[in-house]
PDB file of C-alpha atoms and ligand atoms in Angstrom:
ATOM      1  CA  UNK A 839      -0.029   0.147  -0.079  1.00  0.00           C
ATOM      2  CA  UNK A 840       1.147   2.894  -0.782  1.00  0.00           C
ATOM      3  CA  UNK A 841       1.561   6.303   1.643  1.00  0.00           C
ATOM      4  CA  UNK A 842      -0.370   8.964   0.685  1.00  0.00           C
ATOM      5  CA  UNK A 843       0.318  12.558   1.941  1.00  0.00           C
ATOM      6  CA  UNK A 844      -0.928  15.528   0.827  1.00  0.00           C
ATOM      7  CA  UNK A 845       0.206  19.203   1.761  1.00  0.00           C
ATOM      8  CA  UNK A 846      -1.896  22.351   2.090  1.00  0.00           C
ATOM      9  CA  UNK A 847      -1.609  25.685   2.173  1.00  0.00           C
ATOM     10  CA  UNK A 848      -4.003  28.582   1.976  1.00  0.00           C
ATOM     11  CA  UNK A 849      -3.949  28.921  -2.192  1.00  0.00           C
ATOM     12  CA  UNK A 850      -2.064  26.048  -3.311  1.00  0.00           C
ATOM     13  CA  UNK A 851       0.297  28.203  -5.889  1.00  0.00           C
ATOM     14  CA  UNK A 852       2.766  28.920  -3.866  1.00  0.00           C
ATOM     15  CA  UNK A 853       4.280  26.699  -0.847  1.00  0.00           C
ATOM     16  CA  UNK A 854       2.366  23.376  -1.201  1.00  0.00           C
ATOM     17  CA  UNK A 855       3.215  22.876  -4.618  1.00  0.00           C
ATOM     18  CA  UNK A 856       7.015  23.469  -3.763  1.00  0.00           C
ATOM     19  CA  UNK A 857       7.212  21.513  -0.852  1.00  0.00           C
ATOM     20  CA  UNK A 858       4.736  18.506  -3.236  1.00  0.00           C
ATOM     21  CA  UNK A 859       7.144  18.824  -5.989  1.00  0.00           C
ATOM     22  CA  UNK A 860      10.529  18.965  -3.609  1.00  0.00           C
ATOM     23  CA  UNK A 861       9.153  16.205  -1.465  1.00  0.00           C
ATOM     24  CA  UNK A 862       8.464  13.755  -5.522  1.00  0.00           C
ATOM     25  CA  UNK A 863      12.255  15.210  -6.575  1.00  0.00           C
ATOM     26  CA  UNK A 864      13.675  13.440  -3.427  1.00  0.00           C
ATOM     27  CA  UNK A 865      11.453  10.415  -3.568  1.00  0.00           C
ATOM     28  CA  UNK A 866      12.715  10.229  -7.227  1.00  0.00           C
ATOM     29  CA  UNK A 867      16.257  10.743  -6.367  1.00  0.00           C
ATOM     30  CA  UNK A 868      16.028   7.741  -3.760  1.00  0.00           C
ATOM     31  CA  UNK A 869      14.294   5.246  -6.289  1.00  0.00           C
ATOM     32  CA  UNK A 870      10.534   4.913  -4.247  1.00  0.00           C
ATOM     33  CA  UNK A 871       8.603   7.630  -5.561  1.00  0.00           C
ATOM     34  CA  UNK A 872       6.193   3.970  -6.510  1.00  0.00           C
ATOM     35  CA  UNK A 873       6.208   3.031  -2.251  1.00  0.00           C
ATOM     36  CA  UNK A 874       3.780   7.026  -2.290  1.00  0.00           C
ATOM     37  CA  UNK A 875       0.234   8.800  -3.544  1.00  0.00           C
ATOM     38  CA  UNK A 876       1.566  12.510  -3.192  1.00  0.00           C
ATOM     39  CA  UNK A 877      -0.995  15.538  -3.596  1.00  0.00           C
ATOM     40  CA  UNK A 878      -1.052  19.322  -2.609  1.00  0.00           C
ATOM     41  CA  UNK A 879      -4.240  21.369  -1.719  1.00  0.00           C
ATOM     42  CA  UNK A 880      -5.308  25.093  -1.038  1.00  0.00           C
ATOM     43  CA  UNK A 881      -8.229  25.739   2.246  1.00  0.00           C
ATOM     44  CA  UNK A 882      -8.954  28.937   0.044  1.00  0.00           C
ATOM     45  CA  UNK A 883     -10.247  28.210  -4.045  1.00  0.00           C
ATOM     46  CA  UNK A 884      -9.582  31.177  -5.556  1.00  0.00           C
ATOM     47  CA  UNK A 885      -6.519  29.499  -7.891  1.00  0.00           C
ATOM     48  CA  UNK A 886      -8.275  26.545  -8.458  1.00  0.00           C
ATOM     49  CA  UNK A 887      -6.910  25.482 -11.044  1.00  0.00           C
ATOM     50  CA  UNK A 888      -4.452  26.950 -12.081  1.00  0.00           C
ATOM     51  CA  UNK A 889      -0.476  26.471 -12.609  1.00  0.00           C
ATOM     52  CA  UNK A 890       1.985  27.596  -9.567  1.00  0.00           C
ATOM     53  CA  UNK A 891       2.370  31.108  -9.315  1.00  0.00           C
ATOM     54  CA  UNK A 892       5.954  31.906 -11.989  1.00  0.00           C
ATOM     55  CA  UNK A 893       7.742  33.721  -9.142  1.00  0.00           C
ATOM     56  CA  UNK A 894       7.435  30.067  -7.015  1.00  0.00           C
ATOM     57  CA  UNK A 895       8.195  28.484 -10.480  1.00  0.00           C
ATOM     58  CA  UNK A 896      11.305  30.457 -11.349  1.00  0.00           C
ATOM     59  CA  UNK A 897      12.989  29.925  -7.916  1.00  0.00           C
ATOM     60  CA  UNK A 898      12.542  26.480  -7.987  1.00  0.00           C
ATOM     61  CA  UNK A 899      13.275  25.206 -11.336  1.00  0.00           C
ATOM     62  CA  UNK A 900      16.807  27.826 -10.370  1.00  0.00           C
ATOM     63  CA  UNK A 901      17.359  24.291  -7.318  1.00  0.00           C
ATOM     64  CA  UNK A 902      16.408  21.619 -10.330  1.00  0.00           C
ATOM     65  CA  UNK A 903      13.153  21.255  -9.340  1.00  0.00           C
ATOM     66  CA  UNK A 904       9.754  21.052 -11.495  1.00  0.00           C
ATOM     67  CA  UNK A 905       6.239  22.511 -10.253  1.00  0.00           C
ATOM     68  CA  UNK A 906       3.797  20.835 -12.333  1.00  0.00           C
ATOM     69  CA  UNK A 907       0.749  21.122  -9.973  1.00  0.00           C
ATOM     70  CA  UNK A 908      -2.338  22.948 -10.330  1.00  0.00           C
ATOM     71  CA  UNK A 909      -4.610  24.039  -7.971  1.00  0.00           C
ATOM     72  CA  UNK A 910      -7.241  22.797  -5.707  1.00  0.00           C
ATOM     73  CA  UNK A 911      -9.398  23.325  -3.052  1.00  0.00           C
ATOM     74  CA  UNK A 912      -8.867  20.804  -0.270  1.00  0.00           C
ATOM     75  CA  UNK A 913     -12.156  18.467  -0.139  1.00  0.00           C
ATOM     76  CA  UNK A 914     -13.667  16.256   2.490  1.00  0.00           C
ATOM     77  CA  UNK A 915     -12.337  13.038   0.951  1.00  0.00           C
ATOM     78  CA  UNK A 916      -8.616  13.886   1.306  1.00  0.00           C
ATOM     79  CA  UNK A 917      -9.498  13.381   4.996  1.00  0.00           C
ATOM     80  CA  UNK A 918      -9.663   9.287   3.975  1.00  0.00           C
ATOM     81  CA  UNK A 919      -8.198   9.409   0.577  1.00  0.00           C
ATOM     82  CA  UNK A 920      -4.517  10.198   2.586  1.00  0.00           C
ATOM     83  CA  UNK A 921      -2.754   9.438   5.674  1.00  0.00           C
ATOM     84  CA  UNK A 922      -0.909  12.662   6.298  1.00  0.00           C
ATOM     85  CA  UNK A 923      -2.101  16.340   5.743  1.00  0.00           C
ATOM     86  CA  UNK A 924       1.042  18.331   6.168  1.00  0.00           C
ATOM     87  CA  UNK A 925       0.335  22.293   6.644  1.00  0.00           C
ATOM     88  CA  UNK A 926       2.492  24.957   5.994  1.00  0.00           C
ATOM     89  CA  UNK A 927       0.880  27.799   9.193  1.00  0.00           C
ATOM     90  CA  UNK A 928      -1.127  27.697  12.280  1.00  0.00           C
ATOM     91  CA  UNK A 929      -3.798  29.152  10.111  1.00  0.00           C
ATOM     92  CA  UNK A 930      -3.899  26.302   7.916  1.00  0.00           C
ATOM     93  CA  UNK A 931      -3.478  24.088  10.624  1.00  0.00           C
ATOM     94  CA  UNK A 932      -6.855  25.814  12.349  1.00  0.00           C
ATOM     95  CA  UNK A 933      -8.324  25.610   8.869  1.00  0.00           C
ATOM     96  CA  UNK A 934      -8.226  22.210   8.082  1.00  0.00           C
ATOM     97  CA  UNK A 935      -9.036  20.748  11.607  1.00  0.00           C
ATOM     98  CA  UNK A 936     -12.355  22.895  11.987  1.00  0.00           C
ATOM     99  CA  UNK A 937     -12.816  21.417   7.970  1.00  0.00           C
ATOM    100  CA  UNK A 938     -12.423  17.649  10.042  1.00  0.00           C
ATOM    101  CA  UNK A 939     -15.149  17.955  12.173  1.00  0.00           C
ATOM    102  CA  UNK A 940     -17.526  19.245   9.782  1.00  0.00           C
ATOM    103  CA  UNK A 941     -17.021  15.077   9.298  1.00  0.00           C
ATOM    104  CA  UNK A 942     -19.669  12.786  11.083  1.00  0.00           C
ATOM    105  CA  UNK A 943     -16.959   9.572  11.272  1.00  0.00           C
ATOM    106  CA  UNK A 944     -13.730   9.425  12.214  1.00  0.00           C
ATOM    107  CA  UNK A 945     -11.188   9.743   9.529  1.00  0.00           C
ATOM    108  CA  UNK A 946      -7.690   7.978   8.958  1.00  0.00           C
ATOM    109  CA  UNK A 947      -5.845  11.239   7.747  1.00  0.00           C
ATOM    110  CA  UNK A 948      -2.877  12.231  10.827  1.00  0.00           C
ATOM    111  CA  UNK A 949      -2.813  16.490  10.806  1.00  0.00           C
ATOM    112  CA  UNK A 950       0.331  17.771  11.432  1.00  0.00           C
ATOM    113  CA  UNK A 951       2.407  21.142  10.938  1.00  0.00           C
ATOM    114  CA  UNK A 952       5.135  20.234   8.033  1.00  0.00           C
ATOM    115  CA  UNK A 953       7.124  22.130   9.899  1.00  0.00           C
ATOM    116  CA  UNK A 954       7.233  19.966  13.242  1.00  0.00           C
ATOM    117  CA  UNK A 955      10.413  17.695  10.684  1.00  0.00           C
ATOM    118  CA  UNK A 956      12.537  20.401  10.522  1.00  0.00           C
ATOM    119  CA  UNK A 957      15.710  20.220  10.913  1.00  0.00           C
ATOM    120  CA  UNK A 958      16.933  23.007  10.775  1.00  0.00           C
ATOM    121  CA  UNK A 959      15.108  25.702  11.895  1.00  0.00           C
ATOM    122  CA  UNK A 960      13.008  26.151  14.895  1.00  0.00           C
ATOM    123  CA  UNK A 961      10.131  28.214  12.630  1.00  0.00           C
ATOM    124  CA  UNK A 962       6.837  26.533  13.364  1.00  0.00           C
ATOM    125  CA  UNK A 963       5.505  28.301  10.226  1.00  0.00           C
ATOM    126  CA  UNK A 964       6.483  28.202   6.512  1.00  0.00           C
ATOM    127  CA  UNK A 965       5.575  31.825   5.784  1.00  0.00           C
ATOM    128  CA  UNK A 966       3.425  33.446   3.897  1.00  0.00           C
ATOM    129  CA  UNK A 967       5.223  34.524   0.765  1.00  0.00           C
ATOM    130  CA  UNK A 968       2.808  35.769  -1.776  1.00  0.00           C
ATOM    131  CA  UNK A 969       2.783  39.593  -1.330  1.00  0.00           C
ATOM    132  CA  UNK A 970       6.598  39.764  -0.591  1.00  0.00           C
ATOM    133  CA  UNK A 971       9.729  39.383  -2.932  1.00  0.00           C
ATOM    134  CA  UNK A 972      11.611  37.132  -4.183  1.00  0.00           C
ATOM    135  CA  UNK A 973      14.025  36.597  -1.876  1.00  0.00           C
ATOM    136  CA  UNK A 974      10.910  35.351   0.073  1.00  0.00           C
ATOM    137  CA  UNK A 975      10.603  32.483  -2.361  1.00  0.00           C
ATOM    138  CA  UNK A 976      14.534  31.377  -1.242  1.00  0.00           C
ATOM    139  CA  UNK A 977      13.610  31.081   2.274  1.00  0.00           C
ATOM    140  CA  UNK A 978      10.365  29.219   1.967  1.00  0.00           C
ATOM    141  CA  UNK A 979      12.110  26.563  -0.476  1.00  0.00           C
ATOM    142  CA  UNK A 980      14.804  26.617   2.509  1.00  0.00           C
ATOM    143  CA  UNK A 981      12.698  25.867   4.652  1.00  0.00           C
ATOM    144  CA  UNK A 982      10.471  23.208   2.767  1.00  0.00           C
ATOM    145  CA  UNK A 983      13.592  21.212   1.769  1.00  0.00           C
ATOM    146  CA  UNK A 984      15.098  21.454   5.491  1.00  0.00           C
ATOM    147  CA  UNK A 985      11.728  20.104   6.518  1.00  0.00           C
ATOM    148  CA  UNK A 986      10.920  17.215   3.766  1.00  0.00           C
ATOM    149  CA  UNK A 987      14.815  16.263   4.581  1.00  0.00           C
ATOM    150  CA  UNK A 988      13.154  15.165   7.940  1.00  0.00           C
ATOM    151  CA  UNK A 989      10.047  13.764   6.942  1.00  0.00           C
ATOM    152  CA  UNK A 990      11.956  11.222   5.171  1.00  0.00           C
ATOM    153  CA  UNK A 991      14.657  10.418   7.357  1.00  0.00           C
ATOM    154  CA  UNK A 992      11.340  10.095  10.088  1.00  0.00           C
ATOM    155  CA  UNK A 993       9.041   7.883   7.416  1.00  0.00           C
ATOM    156  CA  UNK A 994      12.721   5.882   6.718  1.00  0.00           C
ATOM    157  CA  UNK A 995      13.549   5.209  10.264  1.00  0.00           C
ATOM    158  CA  UNK A 996       9.431   4.657  11.521  1.00  0.00           C
TER     159      UNK A 996
HETATM  160  P1  4NP B1203      -0.023  29.959  -1.064  1.00  0.00           P
HETATM  161  O1  4NP B1203       0.290  31.289  -1.242  1.00  0.00           O
HETATM  162  O2  4NP B1203      -1.080  29.496   0.013  1.00  0.00           O
HETATM  163  O3  4NP B1203       1.936  29.271  -0.159  1.00  0.00           O
HETATM  164  O4  4NP B1203      -0.508  29.278  -2.174  1.00  0.00           O
HETATM  165  C1  4NP B1203      -0.379  32.262  -1.425  1.00  0.00           C
HETATM  166  C2  4NP B1203      -1.670  32.583  -2.560  1.00  0.00           C
HETATM  167  C3  4NP B1203      -2.346  32.957  -2.830  1.00  0.00           C
HETATM  168  C4  4NP B1203      -2.896  34.285  -1.825  1.00  0.00           C
HETATM  169  C5  4NP B1203      -2.447  33.850  -0.909  1.00  0.00           C
HETATM  170  C6  4NP B1203      -1.530  33.143   0.059  1.00  0.00           C
HETATM  171  N1  4NP B1203      -4.473  34.679  -2.127  1.00  0.00           N
HETATM  172  O5  4NP B1203      -4.676  35.411  -1.335  1.00  0.00           O
HETATM  173  O6  4NP B1203      -4.371  34.654  -3.603  1.00  0.00           O
END
């Protein structure tokens, strides 16, 4: 059975598609991509169907990471279709948990902040880069790369 992991941010055009692409890139390097089903989603629906923000696509591309996903909004089905839902900031975490409470039944997914897995950072939130300058995108990628390294170590040793 594949492990199913969903990354969630607000718009699903900056942080979570980058997290998804970095995770897929590392899984590919490790030749364990077939063991996973990976996706990303937003708590908001304004950008549904759009490619990621071009600033994030460019910043990731400079690191050899290809962001291909199109934005979608998180759905109730996601709580049973995924084993792990990883949120980018406290607002996403709160909104995902609130949404989960609208389900009538218990559900499968564990919901956690991605930065719980960070190795070199004490931050608990991935800052939203959308209204900032280009440097914000590189900072986000640094945080995501670190946390995803920690996530993969955790998965492989647990
Ligand atoms: P994301 O960034 O949550 O990392 O995708 C944002 C993208 C769009 C908006 C906010 C945050 N927006 O307000 O449209």
